[in-house]
Coordinates of C-alpha atoms in Angstrom, one line a residue:
M516 CA 7.7 -3.8 153.4
L517 CA 4.2 -5.1 154.1
G518 CA 2.8 -2.5 151.6
E519 CA 5.2 -3.7 149.0
L520 CA 4.1 -7.4 149.5
E521 CA 0.9 -6.7 147.6
Y522 CA 3.0 -6.0 144.5
I523 CA 4.6 -9.5 144.4
K524 CA 2.1 -11.1 142.0
I525 CA 1.2 -11.5 138.4
I526 CA -1.5 -9.1 137.2
H527 CA -3.8 -10.8 134.7
N528 CA -6.2 -7.9 134.3
K529 CA -4.7 -4.7 133.1
S530 CA -7.5 -2.7 134.8
E531 CA -5.6 -3.6 138.1
L532 CA -2.5 -1.7 137.0
K533 CA -1.5 1.3 139.1
G534 CA 0.8 3.5 137.1
T535 CA 3.2 2.3 134.4
A536 CA 6.2 0.7 136.2
Y537 CA 5.5 -2.8 134.9
I538 CA 7.0 -5.6 132.8
E539 CA 4.6 -6.8 130.3
F540 CA 4.6 -10.3 128.9
S541 CA 2.9 -10.2 125.5
L542 CA 1.9 -13.1 123.3
G543 CA 3.8 -13.5 120.0
K544 CA 6.1 -11.0 118.4
Y545 CA 5.7 -7.3 119.2
Q546 CA 2.9 -5.7 117.3
N547 CA 3.5 -2.0 118.2
E548 CA 1.1 -2.4 121.1
H549 CA 1.5 -2.1 124.9
W550 CA -1.0 -2.9 127.6
K551 CA -2.7 -5.7 125.7
E552 CA -5.7 -7.5 127.1
D553 CA -4.1 -10.9 126.8
S554 CA -0.8 -9.8 128.4
I555 CA 0.2 -10.3 132.0
F556 CA 2.2 -7.9 134.1
I557 CA 4.7 -7.8 136.9
Y558 CA 5.6 -4.7 138.9
D559 CA 9.1 -4.0 137.7
D560 CA 10.8 -3.9 141.2
M561 CA 9.4 -7.4 141.9
L562 CA 11.4 -9.1 139.2
A563 CA 14.1 -10.5 141.5
M564 CA 14.8 -13.3 139.0
R565 CA 16.2 -10.8 136.5
L566 CA 19.3 -12.9 136.1
A567 CA 17.2 -15.6 134.4
F568 CA 16.6 -13.2 131.6
V569 CA 20.0 -11.6 131.4
K570 CA 21.7 -15.0 131.5
Y571 CA 19.6 -16.8 128.8
V572 CA 18.1 -14.1 126.5
K573 CA 20.6 -12.9 123.9
D574 CA 18.7 -9.7 123.4
F575 CA 19.2 -8.8 127.1
E576 CA 23.0 -9.4 126.7
D577 CA 23.1 -7.2 123.6
K578 CA 21.1 -4.3 125.1
G579 CA 22.5 -4.6 128.6
D580 CA 19.3 -4.1 130.4
I581 CA 15.7 -5.3 130.8
W582 CA 14.0 -2.2 129.5
G583 CA 12.6 -2.0 126.1
I584 CA 11.1 -4.6 123.8
H585 CA 12.5 -8.1 123.8
E586 CA 11.0 -10.7 121.4
I587 CA 12.0 -14.0 123.0
P588 CA 11.8 -17.3 121.2
K589 CA 10.4 -20.4 122.8
S590 CA 13.9 -22.1 123.1
Q591 CA 15.2 -19.2 125.2
W592 CA 12.0 -19.1 127.3
L593 CA 12.6 -22.8 128.2
D594 CA 16.1 -21.9 129.6
V595 CA 14.6 -18.9 131.5
I596 CA 12.0 -21.2 133.0
K597 CA 14.7 -23.6 134.2
E598 CA 16.6 -20.7 135.8
I599 CA 13.4 -19.3 137.5
E600 CA 12.9 -22.8 138.9
R601 CA 16.5 -22.8 140.2
F602 CA 15.9 -19.4 141.8
N603 CA 12.7 -20.7 143.4
A604 CA 14.5 -23.7 144.9
L605 CA 17.1 -21.3 146.4
L606 CA 14.3 -19.2 147.9
E607 CA 12.5 -22.2 149.3
S608 CA 15.7 -23.7 150.8
S609 CA 16.8 -20.5 152.6
I610 CA 15.7 -19.7 156.1
D611 CA 16.2 -16.0 155.8
Y612 CA 17.7 -13.3 153.5
A613 CA 21.2 -13.8 154.9
D614 CA 21.0 -17.6 154.2
F615 CA 19.7 -16.9 150.7
T616 CA 22.6 -14.4 149.9
S617 CA 25.1 -16.8 151.3
K618 CA 24.0 -19.4 148.7
T619 CA 24.2 -17.1 145.7
K620 CA 25.5 -13.8 144.5
D621 CA 23.8 -14.1 141.2
Y622 CA 20.4 -12.6 142.1
D623 CA 19.5 -9.0 143.0
A624 CA 16.7 -9.9 145.5
Y625 CA 16.9 -6.7 147.6
N626 CA 13.1 -6.6 147.6
L627 CA 13.0 -9.8 149.6
K628 CA 15.2 -8.6 152.4
E629 CA 12.5 -7.4 154.8
D630 CA 9.9 -10.0 155.8
Y631 CA 11.8 -12.7 153.9
S632 CA 9.6 -15.5 155.1
I633 CA 6.5 -13.9 153.5
A634 CA 8.2 -12.2 150.6
S635 CA 10.0 -15.3 149.4
V636 CA 6.8 -17.4 149.5
K637 CA 4.9 -14.7 147.5
H638 CA 7.8 -14.5 145.0
V639 CA 7.8 -18.3 144.5
E640 CA 4.0 -18.2 144.0
M641 CA 4.4 -15.3 141.5
S642 CA 7.2 -17.2 139.7
N643 CA 5.1 -20.4 139.5
D644 CA 2.2 -18.4 138.1
L645 CA 4.5 -16.9 135.5
I646 CA 5.9 -20.4 134.6
K647 CA 2.4 -21.8 134.3
W648 CA 1.3 -19.0 132.0
L649 CA 4.5 -19.3 129.9
N650 CA 4.2 -23.1 129.5
Q651 CA 0.5 -22.8 128.5
N652 CA 1.2 -20.1 126.0
L653 CA 4.4 -21.5 124.6
L654 CA 2.3 -24.4 123.3
K655 CA 0.5 -21.9 120.9
H656 CA 3.2 -19.2 120.4
D657 CA 6.8 -19.4 119.2
Y658 CA 7.5 -16.1 120.8
I659 CA 6.5 -14.2 123.9
T660 CA 7.6 -10.6 124.0
F661 CA 9.0 -9.1 127.2
I662 CA 8.3 -5.4 127.4
G663 CA 10.0 -3.4 130.1
V664 CA 8.1 -0.1 130.2

């Protein structure tokens, strides 16, 4: 797991990407472009807070998965942010993976199972970085597109 811990982060510079298994957060509505300079990226297996998207983004409900292009309006992002904060609170209040899973069955957080104390802290840091980026950019953009590639 220690090798995987390095992937629990937001990537702000696309030159740091290794391969194509990422979720891209792109400003505005989709413009037929991937891998934009002003996008941020999360390694796809590290998105333990998937439920936040499935639960609050209508497009995810309609398509049934996170893959593809999802143009998400500001109002839905605000709900997603609240759910990510709830997820973070569960991570922070749990002493280990068993404790975490005893508190919720909502989240698929298998990638936090090993080295929970380190992985959960890194995931909270990644989530907080995402929330900060979203809040800053939702001041200027009515949409942020989620691209599961």
